[in-house]
Coordinates of C-alpha atoms and ligand atoms in Angstrom, one line a residue:
Chain Y
M983 CA 134.4 18.9 -73.9
K984 CA 136.3 22.1 -73.5
K985 CA 139.9 22.3 -72.2
R986 CA 138.7 23.9 -69.0
E987 CA 136.4 21.0 -68.3
W988 CA 139.2 18.5 -68.4
V989 CA 141.0 20.1 -65.5
P990 CA 138.9 18.8 -62.6
A991 CA 138.7 15.4 -64.2
V992 CA 142.4 15.1 -64.6
L993 CA 142.9 16.5 -61.1
F994 CA 140.7 13.8 -59.7
I995 CA 142.4 11.0 -61.6
V996 CA 145.9 12.2 -60.6
L997 CA 144.9 12.5 -57.0
G998 CA 143.3 9.1 -57.2
I999 CA 146.5 7.5 -58.5
H1000 CA 148.5 9.2 -55.8
C1001 CA 146.1 7.7 -53.2
F1002 CA 146.6 4.3 -54.7
V1003 CA 150.4 4.7 -54.5
M1004 CA 150.4 5.6 -50.8
P1005 CA 149.5 2.2 -49.3
G1006 CA 152.7 0.8 -50.7
F1007 CA 154.7 3.2 -48.6
V1008 CA 152.5 3.0 -45.5
L1009 CA 153.1 -0.7 -45.4
T1010 CA 156.8 -0.9 -46.4
G1011 CA 157.7 2.5 -44.9
S1012 CA 160.2 3.4 -47.6
L1013 CA 159.6 6.3 -49.9
N1014 CA 161.8 7.4 -52.9
V1015 CA 161.2 8.7 -56.3
H1016 CA 162.1 5.5 -58.1
S1017 CA 159.7 3.3 -56.1
Y1018 CA 157.0 6.0 -56.3
L1019 CA 157.2 6.1 -60.1
A1020 CA 157.2 2.3 -60.3
Q1021 CA 154.1 2.1 -58.2
V1022 CA 152.4 4.8 -60.3
L1023 CA 153.2 2.7 -63.4
H1024 CA 151.6 -0.3 -61.7
V1025 CA 148.5 1.5 -60.8
C1026 CA 148.2 3.0 -64.3
F1027 CA 148.6 -0.4 -65.8
W1028 CA 145.6 -1.7 -63.9
I1029 CA 143.6 1.4 -64.8
G1030 CA 144.6 0.9 -68.4
I1031 CA 143.2 -2.6 -68.7
P1032 CA 139.5 -1.8 -68.6
I1033 CA 140.1 1.3 -70.8
F1034 CA 141.9 -0.9 -73.3
L1035 CA 139.2 -3.6 -73.3
T1036 CA 136.5 -1.0 -73.7
G1037 CA 138.4 0.6 -76.6
I1038 CA 138.7 -2.8 -78.4
I1039 CA 135.0 -3.7 -77.9
Y1040 CA 134.1 -0.2 -79.2
L1041 CA 136.2 -0.6 -82.3
V1042 CA 134.9 -4.1 -83.1
W1043 CA 131.3 -2.9 -82.6
K1044 CA 131.8 0.1 -84.8
K1045 CA 133.5 -1.9 -87.6
R1046 CA 130.8 -4.5 -87.5
K1047 CA 128.1 -1.8 -87.7
R1048 CA 129.9 -0.2 -90.6
S1049 CA 130.1 -3.4 -92.6
K1050 CA 126.5 -4.1 -91.8
G1051 CA 125.6 -0.6 -93.1
E1052 CA 127.4 -1.3 -96.4
T1053 CA 125.6 -4.5 -97.1
S1054 CA 122.1 -3.3 -96.3
Chain S
M992 CA 127.0 23.4 -63.1
N993 CA 123.8 21.8 -64.1
T994 CA 121.8 19.5 -61.9
I995 CA 121.8 16.3 -64.0
F996 CA 125.6 16.5 -63.9
L997 CA 125.6 16.9 -60.1
K998 CA 123.1 14.1 -59.7
L999 CA 125.3 11.7 -61.7
F1000 CA 128.3 12.8 -59.8
G1001 CA 126.5 12.4 -56.5
S1002 CA 125.1 9.0 -57.3
V1003 CA 128.5 7.6 -58.2
L1004 CA 129.9 9.0 -54.9
F1005 CA 127.0 7.4 -53.1
L1006 CA 127.5 4.1 -54.8
F1007 CA 131.1 3.9 -54.1
L1008 CA 130.6 4.7 -50.4
I1009 CA 128.0 2.0 -50.2
V1010 CA 130.3 -0.5 -51.7
L1011 CA 133.6 0.6 -50.3
L1012 CA 132.7 1.0 -46.6
P1013 CA 131.5 -2.6 -46.1
L1014 CA 134.2 -3.9 -48.3
G1015 CA 136.8 -2.0 -46.2
F1016 CA 135.3 -3.4 -43.0
V1017 CA 135.4 -7.0 -44.3
V1018 CA 138.9 -6.7 -45.6
Q1019 CA 140.0 -5.3 -42.3
Q1020 CA 138.3 -8.2 -40.5
I1021 CA 139.9 -10.8 -42.7
F1022 CA 143.3 -9.3 -42.1
S1023 CA 142.9 -9.1 -38.4
T1024 CA 141.7 -12.6 -37.9
Y1025 CA 144.5 -13.8 -40.2
N1026 CA 147.0 -11.8 -38.1
E1027 CA 145.6 -13.1 -34.8
S1028 CA 145.9 -16.7 -35.9
H1029 CA 149.3 -16.0 -37.3
L1030 CA 150.4 -14.6 -33.9
Q1031 CA 148.9 -17.6 -32.1
E1032 CA 150.9 -20.0 -34.2
E1033 CA 154.0 -18.0 -33.8
T1034 CA 153.6 -18.0 -30.0
A1035 CA 153.1 -21.7 -29.9
E1036 CA 156.1 -22.3 -32.1
L1037 CA 158.2 -20.1 -29.9
A1038 CA 157.0 -21.9 -26.8
Q1039 CA 158.0 -25.2 -28.3
Q1040 CA 161.5 -23.9 -29.2
Q1041 CA 162.0 -22.8 -25.6
A1042 CA 160.8 -26.1 -24.3
D1043 CA 163.2 -27.9 -26.6
L1044 CA 166.0 -25.8 -25.4
L1045 CA 165.4 -26.5 -21.7
P1046 CA 167.1 -29.9 -21.3
L1047 CA 170.3 -28.5 -22.8
L1048 CA 170.6 -25.7 -20.2
D1049 CA 172.3 -25.5 -16.9
E1050 CA 171.2 -23.5 -13.8
R1051 CA 172.9 -20.2 -14.7
R1052 CA 171.7 -20.3 -18.2
L1053 CA 168.0 -20.7 -17.3
G1054 CA 167.9 -17.0 -16.2
L1055 CA 169.5 -16.1 -19.4
L1056 CA 166.9 -17.8 -21.5
V1057 CA 164.1 -15.9 -19.6
D1058 CA 166.0 -12.7 -19.9
A1059 CA 166.8 -13.2 -23.6
L1060 CA 163.2 -13.5 -24.5
S1061 CA 161.7 -10.9 -22.3
E1062 CA 164.3 -8.2 -23.0
N1063 CA 165.1 -8.7 -26.7
T1064 CA 161.5 -9.1 -27.8
A1065 CA 158.2 -7.8 -26.5
R1066 CA 157.3 -11.2 -25.5
E1067 CA 157.3 -12.7 -22.0
I1068 CA 157.9 -16.2 -20.7
A1069 CA 156.8 -18.3 -17.8
L1070 CA 158.0 -21.7 -16.6
A1071 CA 155.8 -24.0 -14.6
G1072 CA 156.7 -27.0 -12.5
A1073 CA 155.0 -30.4 -12.2
N1074 CA 152.5 -29.2 -9.6
G1075 CA 151.3 -26.3 -11.9
E1076 CA 153.2 -23.7 -9.9
I1077 CA 155.0 -21.0 -11.8
E1078 CA 158.8 -21.3 -11.1
T1079 CA 160.3 -18.5 -13.1
S1080 CA 158.6 -15.8 -15.2
S1081 CA 159.2 -12.4 -16.7
G1082 CA 156.6 -9.7 -16.2
V1083 CA 153.7 -12.1 -15.9
E1084 CA 153.9 -12.9 -12.2
E1085 CA 150.2 -13.4 -11.5
F1086 CA 149.7 -15.9 -14.3
S1087 CA 148.5 -19.3 -13.2
P1088 CA 147.9 -22.0 -15.9
A1089 CA 145.6 -23.9 -13.7
A1090 CA 143.0 -21.2 -13.9
L1091 CA 143.4 -20.3 -17.6
G1092 CA 144.2 -23.5 -19.5
A1093 CA 147.0 -24.3 -22.0
E1094 CA 146.3 -21.6 -24.6
G1095 CA 144.4 -18.3 -24.9
T1096 CA 144.5 -14.7 -23.8
Y1097 CA 145.8 -13.3 -20.6
Q1098 CA 145.7 -9.8 -19.1
D1099 CA 148.3 -8.9 -16.7
E1100 CA 146.9 -7.0 -13.7
A1101 CA 150.0 -5.0 -12.9
S1102 CA 150.8 -3.6 -16.3
G1103 CA 147.3 -3.9 -17.8
R1104 CA 148.8 -5.5 -21.0
E1105 CA 146.9 -8.2 -23.0
Y1106 CA 148.7 -11.2 -24.2
Y1107 CA 148.2 -14.3 -26.3
Y1108 CA 149.9 -17.2 -24.8
A1109 CA 150.8 -20.8 -25.7
E1110 CA 152.1 -23.7 -23.8
A1111 CA 154.7 -26.4 -24.7
E1112 CA 155.6 -29.5 -22.8
A1113 CA 159.2 -29.6 -21.8
A1114 CA 161.3 -32.8 -22.0
S1115 CA 162.7 -34.0 -18.7
N1116 CA 165.3 -31.5 -17.5
S1117 CA 167.3 -30.5 -14.4
F1118 CA 164.9 -27.7 -13.4
D1119 CA 161.8 -29.7 -12.8
V1120 CA 160.0 -27.6 -15.4
T1121 CA 157.2 -29.4 -17.2
S1122 CA 155.6 -26.6 -19.2
V1123 CA 156.9 -23.5 -21.0
Y1124 CA 154.5 -20.6 -21.6
V1125 CA 155.3 -17.9 -24.1
F1126 CA 153.3 -14.6 -24.1
S1127 CA 152.9 -12.4 -27.1
P1128 CA 151.5 -8.9 -26.4
K1129 CA 148.5 -8.0 -28.4
H1130 CA 149.8 -4.6 -29.2
L1131 CA 152.2 -6.3 -31.6
L1132 CA 149.2 -6.8 -33.7
G1133 CA 147.8 -3.4 -33.1
G1134 CA 150.6 -1.6 -34.8
S1135 CA 150.4 -3.5 -38.1
M1136 CA 146.6 -3.3 -38.0
N1137 CA 146.7 0.5 -37.8
E1138 CA 149.0 0.5 -40.8
L1139 CA 146.7 -1.7 -42.7
L1140 CA 143.7 0.5 -41.9
L1141 CA 145.7 3.5 -43.1
A1142 CA 146.5 1.7 -46.3
L1143 CA 142.9 0.7 -46.8
I1144 CA 141.8 4.3 -46.3
W1145 CA 144.3 5.5 -48.9
A1146 CA 143.2 2.9 -51.4
G1147 CA 139.5 3.7 -50.7
T1148 CA 140.0 7.4 -51.2
G1149 CA 142.0 6.7 -54.3
S1150 CA 139.3 4.6 -55.8
I1151 CA 136.6 7.2 -55.0
L1152 CA 138.8 9.9 -56.6
L1153 CA 139.5 7.8 -59.7
A1154 CA 135.8 7.0 -60.1
L1155 CA 134.8 10.6 -59.7
G1156 CA 137.4 11.6 -62.3
F1157 CA 136.1 9.2 -64.8
T1158 CA 132.5 10.0 -63.9
F1159 CA 133.3 13.6 -64.5
I1160 CA 134.3 12.8 -68.0
A1161 CA 131.4 10.5 -68.7
A1162 CA 128.9 12.8 -67.1
R1163 CA 130.2 15.7 -69.2
R1164 CA 129.9 13.6 -72.3
L1165 CA 126.4 12.5 -71.5
T1166 CA 125.1 15.8 -70.4
S1167 CA 126.7 18.1 -73.0
P1168 CA 124.2 17.1 -75.8
L1169 CA 121.4 17.5 -73.2
R1170 CA 122.6 20.9 -72.3
S1171 CA 122.9 22.1 -75.9
M1172 CA 119.4 20.6 -76.6
E1173 CA 118.0 22.4 -73.6
K1174 CA 119.6 25.7 -74.8
A1175 CA 118.1 25.2 -78.3
A1176 CA 114.7 24.4 -76.8
R1177 CA 114.8 27.5 -74.8
Q1178 CA 115.6 29.5 -77.8
M1179 CA 112.8 27.9 -79.8
A1180 CA 110.4 28.7 -77.0
T1181 CA 111.3 32.4 -77.3
G1182 CA 110.5 32.2 -81.0
N1183 CA 113.8 31.6 -82.7
L1184 CA 113.0 28.6 -84.8
N1185 CA 116.2 28.8 -86.9
V1186 CA 118.3 27.0 -84.2
Q1187 CA 119.4 23.5 -85.0
V1188 CA 119.9 21.0 -82.2
P1189 CA 123.1 19.1 -82.9
A1190 CA 122.1 15.4 -83.4
S1191 CA 125.3 13.4 -83.8
S1192 CA 124.7 10.3 -81.7
K1193 CA 122.4 7.5 -82.8
D1194 CA 120.9 6.8 -79.4
E1195 CA 117.8 8.1 -77.8
L1196 CA 119.3 11.5 -77.4
G1197 CA 120.1 11.7 -81.0
S1198 CA 116.6 10.8 -82.1
L1199 CA 115.2 13.2 -79.6
A1200 CA 117.3 15.9 -81.1
R1201 CA 116.2 15.0 -84.6
S1202 CA 112.5 15.1 -83.6
M1203 CA 113.1 18.5 -82.0
N1204 CA 114.6 19.7 -85.3
E1205 CA 111.7 18.3 -87.2
L1206 CA 109.2 19.9 -84.9
A1207 CA 111.0 23.2 -85.2
R1208 CA 110.9 22.9 -89.0
D1209 CA 107.2 22.1 -89.1
L1210 CA 106.5 25.0 -86.7
K1211 CA 108.5 27.3 -88.9
Q1212 CA 106.7 26.2 -92.0
F1213 CA 103.4 26.6 -90.2
R1214 CA 104.3 30.0 -89.1
N1215 CA 105.5 31.0 -92.6
T1216 CA 102.4 29.7 -94.3
R1217 CA 100.2 31.4 -91.8
R1218 CA 102.0 34.7 -92.3
E1219 CA 101.8 34.3 -96.1
F1220 CA 98.2 33.3 -95.9
L1221 CA 97.2 36.3 -93.8
S1222 CA 99.1 38.7 -96.1
N1223 CA 97.5 37.0 -99.1
V1224 CA 94.0 37.3 -97.7
S1225 CA 94.4 40.9 -96.7
H1226 CA 96.0 41.7 -100.1
E1227 CA 93.1 40.0 -101.9
L1228 CA 90.6 41.9 -99.8
R1229 CA 92.3 45.2 -100.3
T1230 CA 91.6 45.5 -104.0
P1231 CA 87.8 45.0 -103.9
L1232 CA 87.6 47.1 -100.8
S1233 CA 89.3 50.0 -102.4
Y1234 CA 86.9 49.7 -105.4
V1235 CA 84.0 49.7 -103.1
Q1236 CA 85.4 52.7 -101.2
G1237 CA 86.1 54.6 -104.4
Y1238 CA 82.7 54.1 -106.0
S1239 CA 80.7 54.6 -102.9
R1240 CA 82.6 57.9 -102.3
A1241 CA 81.8 58.9 -105.9
L1242 CA 78.1 58.2 -105.2
K1243 CA 78.2 60.0 -101.9
E1244 CA 79.9 63.1 -103.4
G1245 CA 77.6 63.0 -106.5
W1246 CA 80.6 62.5 -108.9
Y1247 CA 78.6 61.1 -111.7
R1248 CA 77.1 62.7 -114.8
S1249 CA 74.1 60.6 -115.5
E1250 CA 71.7 58.2 -113.8
E1251 CA 73.2 55.5 -116.0
E1252 CA 76.7 56.1 -114.6
K1253 CA 75.3 56.0 -111.2
Q1254 CA 73.7 52.7 -111.9
Q1255 CA 77.0 51.4 -113.2
Y1256 CA 78.8 52.4 -110.0
V1257 CA 76.1 50.6 -107.9
H1258 CA 76.6 47.5 -110.0
L1259 CA 80.4 47.7 -109.6
I1260 CA 80.0 48.0 -105.8
H1261 CA 77.6 45.0 -105.8
D1262 CA 80.0 42.9 -107.9
E1263 CA 83.0 43.7 -105.7
S1264 CA 81.1 42.9 -102.5
H1265 CA 79.9 39.7 -104.0
R1266 CA 83.5 38.9 -104.9
M1267 CA 84.6 39.5 -101.3
T1268 CA 81.9 37.3 -100.0
R1269 CA 83.0 34.5 -102.3
L1270 CA 86.6 35.0 -101.4
I1271 CA 85.8 34.9 -97.7
N1272 CA 83.7 31.7 -98.1
D1273 CA 86.5 30.1 -100.1
V1274 CA 89.1 31.0 -97.6
F1275 CA 87.0 29.7 -94.8
E1276 CA 86.3 26.4 -96.5
L1277 CA 89.9 26.0 -97.6
S1278 CA 91.2 26.5 -94.1
K1279 CA 88.7 24.0 -92.7
M1280 CA 89.8 21.5 -95.3
E1281 CA 93.5 22.0 -94.4
E1282 CA 92.8 21.4 -90.8
D1283 CA 91.5 17.9 -91.6
R1284 CA 88.2 18.3 -89.9
F1285 CA 86.1 19.0 -92.9
P1286 CA 82.8 17.1 -92.7
L1287 CA 82.1 15.0 -95.8
A1288 CA 78.7 13.4 -96.5
W1289 CA 80.0 10.1 -97.7
E1290 CA 77.7 8.2 -100.1
L1291 CA 78.1 5.6 -102.8
V1292 CA 77.8 7.6 -106.0
Q1293 CA 78.3 7.2 -109.7
I1294 CA 81.0 9.7 -110.5
E1295 CA 79.8 10.1 -114.2
E1296 CA 76.4 11.4 -113.1
I1297 CA 78.0 14.1 -111.0
A1298 CA 80.4 15.0 -113.9
E1299 CA 77.6 15.1 -116.3
A1300 CA 75.6 17.5 -114.1
A1301 CA 78.6 19.7 -113.7
V1302 CA 79.1 19.8 -117.5
Q1303 CA 75.4 20.6 -118.0
K1304 CA 75.8 23.5 -115.6
I1305 CA 78.8 25.0 -117.3
K1306 CA 77.3 24.6 -120.9
P1307 CA 75.4 27.9 -121.0
R1308 CA 78.6 29.9 -120.2
A1309 CA 80.6 27.9 -122.7
R1310 CA 78.0 28.4 -125.4
Q1311 CA 78.2 32.2 -124.8
K1312 CA 81.9 32.0 -125.5
G1313 CA 81.3 29.7 -128.5
I1314 CA 83.0 26.7 -126.9
D1315 CA 81.9 23.2 -127.4
V1316 CA 81.8 20.9 -124.3
S1317 CA 81.8 17.2 -124.9
F1318 CA 81.1 14.5 -122.3
D1319 CA 82.1 10.9 -122.6
A1320 CA 82.1 8.2 -120.0
D1321 CA 82.9 4.4 -120.0
P1322 CA 79.6 2.5 -119.9
D1323 CA 80.2 0.4 -116.8
L1324 CA 82.1 2.7 -114.4
P1325 CA 82.2 1.5 -110.8
A1326 CA 80.6 3.4 -108.0
A1327 CA 82.8 5.4 -105.6
A1328 CA 82.4 6.5 -102.0
A1329 CA 82.3 10.3 -102.1
D1330 CA 80.5 13.4 -101.1
P1331 CA 78.5 14.2 -104.3
M1332 CA 78.3 17.9 -103.6
R1333 CA 82.1 18.2 -103.0
V1334 CA 82.9 16.2 -106.1
E1335 CA 80.7 18.5 -108.1
Q1336 CA 82.6 21.4 -106.6
I1337 CA 85.9 19.9 -107.8
F1338 CA 84.6 19.4 -111.3
S1339 CA 82.9 22.8 -111.6
N1340 CA 86.1 24.6 -110.4
I1341 CA 88.0 22.9 -113.1
L1342 CA 85.4 23.4 -115.8
Q1343 CA 85.1 27.0 -114.9
N1344 CA 88.8 27.5 -115.3
A1345 CA 88.6 25.6 -118.6
V1346 CA 85.9 27.9 -119.9
T1347 CA 87.6 31.0 -118.5
Y1348 CA 91.0 30.3 -120.1
T1349 CA 89.7 29.0 -123.4
H1350 CA 88.8 31.4 -126.1
E1351 CA 88.1 29.1 -129.0
G1352 CA 88.0 25.4 -129.5
H1353 CA 86.4 22.8 -127.2
I1354 CA 86.5 21.2 -123.9
D1355 CA 86.5 17.4 -123.6
V1356 CA 85.5 15.6 -120.4
T1357 CA 86.2 11.8 -120.4
L1358 CA 85.7 9.3 -117.6
S1359 CA 87.3 5.9 -117.7
R1360 CA 88.2 3.1 -115.4
Q1361 CA 91.8 2.3 -114.7
N1362 CA 92.4 -0.6 -112.3
K1363 CA 90.7 0.4 -109.1
Q1364 CA 90.4 4.1 -110.0
I1365 CA 88.1 6.3 -111.9
W1366 CA 90.0 8.7 -114.1
C1367 CA 88.3 12.0 -115.0
R1368 CA 90.1 13.9 -117.6
F1369 CA 89.3 17.5 -118.4
S1370 CA 91.0 18.8 -121.6
D1371 CA 90.7 22.2 -123.2
T1372 CA 92.2 23.9 -126.1
G1373 CA 92.8 27.1 -124.2
T1374 CA 95.8 29.3 -123.5
G1375 CA 97.7 26.7 -121.6
I1376 CA 100.0 27.3 -118.7
D1377 CA 103.7 28.1 -118.9
E1378 CA 105.9 25.5 -117.6
E1379 CA 107.4 27.8 -115.0
H1380 CA 103.9 28.2 -113.4
L1381 CA 102.8 24.6 -113.6
P1382 CA 104.2 23.4 -110.2
Y1383 CA 102.4 26.2 -108.4
I1384 CA 99.0 26.5 -109.8
F1385 CA 97.5 24.4 -107.1
E1386 CA 98.7 26.7 -104.4
R1387 CA 96.4 29.2 -102.7
F1388 CA 96.1 32.5 -104.4
Y1389 CA 98.5 31.5 -107.2
R1390 CA 97.5 32.9 -110.5
T1391 CA 99.6 33.1 -113.6
D1392 CA 98.2 36.5 -114.6
K1393 CA 96.9 38.4 -111.7
S1394 CA 95.0 41.1 -113.6
R1395 CA 93.5 38.9 -116.2
S1396 CA 92.3 36.3 -113.6
R1397 CA 90.8 39.1 -111.6
A1398 CA 88.8 40.3 -114.6
H1399 CA 87.3 36.8 -114.7
G1400 CA 86.4 36.9 -111.1
G1401 CA 89.0 34.3 -109.9
S1402 CA 90.6 34.5 -106.5
G1403 CA 93.2 31.9 -107.2
L1404 CA 91.6 29.5 -104.7
G1405 CA 89.7 27.3 -107.2
L1406 CA 92.4 24.8 -107.9
A1407 CA 93.6 24.9 -104.2
I1408 CA 90.1 23.9 -103.1
A1409 CA 89.9 21.3 -105.9
R1410 CA 93.1 19.7 -104.7
E1411 CA 92.2 19.7 -101.1
L1412 CA 88.8 18.1 -101.9
T1413 CA 90.4 15.4 -104.1
E1414 CA 92.8 14.6 -101.4
L1415 CA 90.0 14.4 -98.8
H1416 CA 88.5 11.8 -101.2
H1417 CA 91.8 9.9 -101.2
G1418 CA 92.3 10.8 -104.8
S1419 CA 94.9 12.8 -106.7
I1420 CA 94.9 15.6 -109.1
S1421 CA 97.5 16.4 -111.8
V1422 CA 97.9 18.7 -114.7
Q1423 CA 99.5 18.7 -118.1
S1424 CA 99.7 21.7 -120.3
R1425 CA 101.4 23.2 -123.3
T1426 CA 101.4 27.0 -123.8
G1427 CA 99.0 28.0 -126.5
Q1428 CA 97.7 24.5 -127.1
G1429 CA 95.7 23.7 -124.1
T1430 CA 95.5 22.2 -120.7
S1431 CA 94.5 18.8 -119.4
F1432 CA 93.6 18.1 -115.8
L1433 CA 93.4 14.5 -114.5
I1434 CA 91.5 13.6 -111.4
Q1435 CA 91.9 10.1 -110.0
I1436 CA 89.3 8.9 -107.5
P1437 CA 89.5 5.4 -106.0
A1438 CA 86.5 3.2 -106.9
A1439 CA 84.5 1.7 -104.0
E1440 CA 85.5 -1.9 -103.2
E1441 CA 83.0 -4.5 -104.4
E1442 CA 82.0 -5.7 -100.9
E1443 CA 81.9 -2.1 -99.5
E1444 CA 78.2 -1.6 -100.2
Ligands
LIG2931 N1 92.3 25.4 -118.0 C1 93.2 26.3 -117.7 N2 93.9 26.8 -118.8 C2 94.9 27.7 -118.5 N3 95.3 28.1 -117.3 C3 94.6 27.6 -116.2 C4 93.6 26.7 -116.4 N4 93.2 26.3 -115.2 C5 93.9 27.1 -114.3 N5 94.8 27.8 -114.9 C6 95.7 28.7 -114.3 O1 95.8 28.4 -112.9 C7 95.6 29.5 -112.1 C8 94.9 29.1 -110.8 O2 93.6 28.7 -111.0 P1 92.5 28.9 -109.9 O3 93.1 28.3 -108.7 O4 91.3 28.3 -110.4 O5 92.4 30.4 -109.8 P2 91.6 31.5 -110.6 O6 90.7 30.7 -111.5 O7 90.8 32.2 -109.6 O8 92.6 32.3 -111.3 C9 94.8 30.4 -112.9 O9 95.0 31.7 -112.5 C10 95.3 30.1 -114.3 O10 96.4 31.0 -114.6
LIG2932 MG1 89.3 29.2 -111.0

């Protein structure tokens, strides 16, 4: 992927995270930089879990395949 | 933007809408019923509190109780006597418990507001009030429900955007090999077969790319051999044609001194045209063999009989050159499935070469059985073939010495035909040679299976 192609993807993701942060303020009604960032971190944490899991599964799979390739 | 990418993108959007809209509806419903029952409970609790307060109040304070509730909160209150008549109320004058029951919803005619209300029994008190009714307006709920809806919409939009963002990356990754493949295929279609499709992944796409590369390579080789073949054929034809042209011109212009010379020219023209005919026949046969649709008349034959016939046919020419040809075959050679005419063609091509490239000495033909194969060995004591030429002598038009071979009438197709024919018979052909000492060709033909009669 070229650099130019990452731009829309990153834009979508950043906007998505922003949208996820908003409900917190709609319901509590208080908005400040600190709580905004905290909420962003929370959302990122939940996004990160599947990415992290996928990464681990991918690594394990790759390692196993490599060791299999050596023996055969 | 390519269409596969858009399709992927669109499908993800579609999927998310399909899932998110009903999910949003259900979540909203869950929250609203939860809120409603919560409000009901709250109202009932409040009514009970007021009822419990009643016995502790005096006349003046009763009005205060009603005012406190109706003015400080959005709620209203009504107090009913033993006969079911409303004694005091705030804002809900037309309410009558007899018609509506102890709990439920009530719409005030005057203000048009909707309320949940709940009843509580009052302990005996100085006002003759038996029941306390508390009214909670429904719009208390409405406000929080709107906020909830807004929050849900934000979260839904967020999830769609996130999904699109990641789909964007995934779709790019998936389609980029497809795109490069498509580009390469388009280039191949326009005739540029040197392009390589990048094949890094090990999935279906990778194997597709690899097959495309293979196809391109085959096609390129095919194109090259065809080009080479055409240039070879035209080159081979040019020499005899120029001879024919030259000598016929000489005849036409009368450029000869004697009748004898004239006859010589005619002979030369005849020879050259004969050579061209042979060349064209050979090329035609060879191309048919290479296309794998060469008809063979399969028979069960004794290879040694065919070999002996071929040897007999070559003997006169060998004797002229003073070369001895010996033939030796194992006594009990098995039969083989073969086309006798074509097998003889193989043998005579090799024998002709042996006689042609041998100037003194002898040619030995030996047939023996090795496992399930019949080995036919043709050894001569001729000039031999230089090591640098050995790998190529079975190729079309390949000759170690163009001018000398031409003098013998060879076109360079003899061994190519022999190899093709042997391979059509599921056999193999190989050569060993040492310069100046001789050459030995070995042809291996599979023997027929015993039961294959
Ligand atoms: N028995 C042999 N001894 C020496 N050289 C040989 C022998 N057989 C074949 N060759 C070499 O292999 C080349 C190819 O043979 P062939 O295909 O029969 O073509 P051609 O006989 O028309 O030249 C010949 O030009 C010759 O140089
Ligand atoms: Mg020959």
